[in-house]
Amino acid sequence: MGMGIEKAIVVGGGIAGLVCARALALRGMKTTLLERKTVMTDEGGIGIGLRSNAMNALAELGLAEQCVSQGVAVEEIRISQFDGTTTASYPPRRYMDTRWPGFTGIGRAALHAILVQGANDAGVIVESGAEVKAVEQGDASVGVIDTRGRRWDSDILIIADGIHSKLRAQIFPNDAVAKPTGEGVWRGLVKGISLKHIELIYGGSVGTVGFTPMRDDVYLYAVDRASNAPPTDVQDLTGRFIQLLAGYSGAVSDLLRHLSRNPRDVSYRRLESVSLTPPWHKGRVLFIGDAAHAGPPTLALGAALGIEDGVVLAQCTAQTGTVGECFALFMDRRYERVRTIVEASIMISSAQMTPGGREQMRLAEAAAEAQLSRSF
Ligand SMILES: Cc1cc2nc3c(=O)[nH]c(=O)nc-3n(C[C@H](O)[C@H](O)[C@H](O)COP(=O)(O)OP(=O)(O)OC[C@H]3O[C@@H](n4cnc5c(N)ncnc54)[C@H](O)[C@@H]3O)c2cc1C
C-alpha cells in the first residue's frame, strides 16, 4: 500500500460501494462503508446480468464462484422477432479469463448478499443507517458527517451513492445531473422457471423486450419510449404489463403466464444517464459507479463498470504513493473505457427509438466490444 493512504471511507452500499470496500480492505486498508439504509438491501429491480468483464473483476476479489453458484451460467443469447421466430443465436462472449461464464444471470438480492458478506469477511466496518450529508476536506484528511451528526475521518473518501448522487451535486455543483434518455423500463418477476438462455425480442409494438434467467426464476423486462409510460397513479401495474405484451407469442407469452401477481414484483422506471466531467475527483474525494457514470442498460454493463472501478482503484492504491497520484492513475485507466461504453449504451438506446437505427446500433456495439476485449 502506498504511504499516506491507509484509511478509506466508502459512501454507498450498492454494488459499486460494496465491491470497492472489499477490494480496498483486501489490500490492507482500514475501510469503513457508510450506507443510508437501515438494513443492507439492494435497490430492487429483480435480476441482473453479469457479463464476462464483471466476472473477471469479481474473480480478482474471490467472489465469482459464488455468483455462478447463486445464479445461472447463461449458455446462449437468442435474438427473436415478436412472432416468436428466432433470427440469431450465439454463446455469450468471454473476454480474457475464460474460466467464467460470458454472462451470469443472478437475482439482485442474491448478488447483494454475496457482496455484503464479502465486505464483512474482508474486515470492512459496515455502518447501515448512516446517511452522509456533508464532506469536509482538510490538507491531511477528509471527514464526513451523517444526518445524525456523527463524524468519520480518513485518508480517502470514495463516493458510490448512485445515479441521483446528492454528494456529487455538493462537490461538483455545476456538473452532471441525471438526464432522461426518453425511455422507460418495465420489470417483472416470473416465478418457478429455470432457463439457460437470455432472449432479446425486437420488432413488436414495444421497443425491446427481453428476459434473463436467475437461478429458479426469470426476470422479464420491456424497454419502451417514455411517452408510453403508465400514469403515475396507476393501480394495477401488473395488469398493464401483461396488456403491453399481449401481442407477443413464443417465450414471452409462456413467461407471462407465470408472472408473479405480487404487486411488488412488477415495476416501471424511467431511464436516465449521467456523465460526470473528468476528473471524477477533488482533493481526497473520488466518485465511482453510477454516481460518476451511468448509461441506459442497453449493454448490461452499468454494474460491471462500477465493479471494475473498485478493483482498479484498489490496484492504484498499491501502485502509487499519494492520493493525487492514485486518483490520477485511476482516471488514466478508467476514463476512456467508461466513456466509450456509456456513450455506446446511450447511442443504442436512441437507435432503438429510431426507425432504421440498426446501423447506429451495430457501430455502438462494436465500439463497446473493442473496449471489452481489452483488460480493464
Ligand atoms: C433496468 C436496469 C437494468 C440493468 N441491468 C444491468 C445488467 O444487467 N448488468 C449490469 O452490469 N448493470 C445493469 N444495470 C445497471 C446497474 O443496476 C447499476 O449500474 C448499479 O446497480 C449501480 O450501482 P451503484 O452501487 O453505483 O449505485 P446504487 O445501486 O444506486 O447504490 C447507491 C447506494 O448508496 C446509498 N446512498 C445514497 N446516498 C447516500 C448517502 N448520502 N449516504 C449513504 N449512503 C447513500 C443508497 O442507499 C444505495 O445503497 C441496470 C440498470 C437498470 C436501471
Short mmCIF file of C-alpha atoms in Angstrom, two decimals, residues 180-184 207-208 223-227 271 296 346-358 360-361:
data_model
loop_
_atom_site.label_atom_id
_atom_site.label_comp_id
_atom_site.label_asym_id
_atom_site.label_seq_id
_atom_site.Cartn_x
_atom_site.Cartn_y
_atom_site.Cartn_z
CA PRO A 180 -33.73 11.22 -19.10
CA THR A 181 -32.90 9.06 -22.13
CA GLY A 182 -36.50 9.17 -23.37
CA GLU A 183 -37.12 5.53 -22.49
CA GLY A 184 -38.55 3.68 -19.55
CA GLY A 207 -39.14 -1.14 -28.16
CA THR A 208 -37.18 -4.10 -26.81
CA VAL A 223 -37.88 -1.12 -22.63
CA ASP A 224 -40.18 1.37 -24.28
CA ARG A 225 -40.47 5.06 -25.10
CA ALA A 226 -41.11 7.17 -22.01
CA SER A 227 -44.11 8.63 -23.86
CA LEU A 271 -34.20 5.55 -17.71
CA PRO A 296 -29.23 3.15 -20.01
CA ILE A 346 -26.81 5.87 -24.93
CA MET A 347 -26.39 5.51 -28.71
CA ILE A 348 -28.06 2.09 -28.67
CA SER A 349 -30.93 3.47 -26.63
CA SER A 350 -31.55 6.25 -29.15
CA ALA A 351 -31.12 3.85 -32.10
CA GLN A 352 -33.80 1.62 -30.60
CA MET A 353 -36.24 4.51 -30.82
CA THR A 354 -35.23 5.47 -34.38
CA PRO A 355 -36.59 3.64 -37.42
CA GLY A 356 -33.62 2.26 -39.35
CA GLY A 357 -31.36 2.65 -36.31
CA ARG A 358 -29.80 -0.78 -36.85
CA GLN A 360 -26.05 3.00 -35.49
CA MET A 361 -26.67 0.17 -33.07
#
